[in-house]
Coordinates of C-alpha atoms in Angstrom, one line a residue:
M1 CA -76.9 25.5 -64.0
I2 CA -73.5 25.8 -62.1
T3 CA -70.6 25.7 -64.2
I4 CA -67.4 23.7 -63.1
P5 CA -64.1 24.9 -64.0
S6 CA -61.5 23.3 -65.3
L7 CA -58.7 22.1 -62.1
T8 CA -55.6 20.7 -62.2
Q9 CA -55.0 17.4 -59.8
A10 CA -53.6 19.5 -56.8
L11 CA -56.8 21.8 -56.5
L12 CA -58.9 18.7 -56.8
E13 CA -57.0 17.2 -54.4
L14 CA -57.4 20.7 -52.1
L15 CA -61.1 21.0 -53.1
R16 CA -62.2 17.2 -52.1
T17 CA -60.2 18.0 -48.8
A18 CA -62.3 20.8 -48.0
K19 CA -65.6 18.7 -49.2
K20 CA -63.8 15.6 -47.0
Y21 CA -64.1 17.9 -43.7
S22 CA -67.4 20.1 -44.9
G23 CA -67.9 22.4 -42.1
K24 CA -64.6 22.3 -40.2
T25 CA -61.4 24.6 -41.0
V26 CA -58.5 23.0 -42.8
R27 CA -55.1 24.3 -42.4
I28 CA -52.5 24.4 -45.1
C29 CA -48.9 25.7 -45.4
Y30 CA -47.7 27.3 -48.2
E31 CA -43.8 27.8 -48.8
T32 CA -42.0 30.3 -50.9
P33 CA -38.1 31.0 -51.0
I34 CA -37.1 34.4 -49.3
T35 CA -36.1 37.0 -52.0
D36 CA -36.5 39.9 -49.7
P37 CA -36.8 39.7 -45.9
R38 CA -38.3 42.6 -45.5
K39 CA -41.1 41.6 -47.9
P40 CA -43.3 39.0 -46.8
P41 CA -45.9 37.4 -49.6
I42 CA -49.0 39.4 -49.2
K43 CA -50.9 37.5 -51.7
T44 CA -52.7 34.6 -51.3
P45 CA -51.2 31.3 -53.6
P46 CA -52.6 32.1 -57.4
F47 CA -53.7 28.0 -56.7
I48 CA -56.0 28.8 -53.5
Q49 CA -57.0 32.1 -55.4
K50 CA -58.5 30.7 -58.0
L51 CA -60.6 27.8 -55.9
V52 CA -61.8 31.5 -53.6
D53 CA -62.5 33.1 -57.5
C54 CA -64.4 30.3 -58.5
G55 CA -66.5 30.4 -55.2
L56 CA -65.3 26.9 -53.8
I57 CA -63.5 27.5 -51.0
E58 CA -63.4 30.2 -48.5
V59 CA -60.5 31.8 -46.5
E60 CA -61.1 32.1 -43.3
S61 CA -57.3 33.4 -42.3
K62 CA -53.7 33.7 -43.2
Q63 CA -50.9 34.2 -41.3
V64 CA -47.4 34.7 -42.9
L65 CA -43.8 33.6 -40.5
S66 CA -40.6 33.0 -41.7
G67 CA -38.4 29.7 -41.1
P68 CA -36.8 26.5 -42.0
S69 CA -38.9 24.9 -44.4
L70 CA -41.2 22.4 -43.0
F71 CA -42.0 20.7 -46.2
E72 CA -38.0 19.9 -46.6
R73 CA -37.7 18.8 -43.4
D74 CA -40.9 16.4 -43.3
S75 CA -40.0 15.1 -46.9
W76 CA -36.3 14.4 -45.2
Y77 CA -37.4 12.4 -42.0
E78 CA -40.0 10.8 -44.3
Y79 CA -36.6 10.0 -46.4
C80 CA -34.7 8.8 -43.2
A81 CA -37.3 7.1 -41.5
D82 CA -35.8 3.7 -41.9
L83 CA -32.6 4.6 -41.4
E84 CA -31.1 4.0 -37.9
L85 CA -28.3 6.6 -38.3
P86 CA -28.9 9.4 -41.3
S87 CA -25.4 10.4 -42.7
I88 CA -24.2 13.0 -44.6
R89 CA -24.3 10.6 -47.6
A90 CA -28.3 9.9 -47.1
W91 CA -28.4 13.7 -47.4
K92 CA -26.6 14.3 -50.0
L93 CA -28.9 11.2 -51.8
W94 CA -32.0 13.0 -50.1
R95 CA -30.7 16.5 -51.4
K96 CA -30.3 15.6 -55.1
E97 CA -33.7 13.2 -55.5
F98 CA -35.6 16.3 -53.5
I99 CA -34.4 19.0 -55.9
A100 CA -35.4 16.9 -58.8
S101 CA -38.4 16.2 -57.8
Q102 CA -39.6 19.9 -58.0
Q103 CA -39.6 20.5 -61.7
E104 CA -43.2 21.1 -62.0
A105 CA -42.8 23.2 -58.9
P106 CA -43.3 26.9 -59.1
H107 CA -40.5 27.5 -56.6
V108 CA -37.7 25.3 -56.4
L109 CA -36.5 25.1 -52.8
L110 CA -32.8 24.2 -52.6
P111 CA -31.9 22.6 -49.0
G112 CA -28.1 23.2 -48.3
E113 CA -24.9 20.8 -48.6
G114 CA -24.7 21.0 -44.6
F115 CA -26.4 18.0 -42.7
E116 CA -30.1 18.6 -42.3
E117 CA -29.7 22.6 -43.3
F118 CA -33.1 23.3 -44.2
S119 CA -33.7 26.5 -46.4
D120 CA -35.0 29.9 -45.1
V121 CA -38.7 30.4 -46.4
W122 CA -41.8 32.1 -46.4
I123 CA -44.5 29.7 -45.2
Q124 CA -48.2 31.4 -45.7
E125 CA -50.7 29.1 -43.0
I126 CA -54.0 29.2 -44.4
N127 CA -56.9 28.6 -42.8
F128 CA -60.4 28.2 -45.3
H129 CA -63.0 26.3 -45.6
A130 CA -65.6 24.6 -48.7
T131 CA -68.7 26.7 -49.3
Q132 CA -71.1 26.1 -51.3
P133 CA -71.6 27.7 -54.9
Q134 CA -74.5 29.9 -55.8

């Protein structure tokens, strides 16, 4: 009999996505703040590792890059999509809301105070696919 581990909502959503695209590779990007520019993260993020340990997904490849936060950038672009000409005032409002929205996150990203000054982060690109539990 297969035992199903208790998973958080985020893990369930990740697993649903992998199952939805069964037989295909799913790519996610996981960002962490840069604390030491000479030491990129080498471990698989814990939430991904839990799914691997449970035999629910298999990681095909992983690479680590550094650069401006894609998460921040995408959030900012979504925030100002309806604004004809985003201003520094809009940036400050978004920045405040963005930081407040990360209360539950393991790593809090702090965009810069200057206009479109995104945080430099480690970006782990992880390609994985769903597996059939044995």
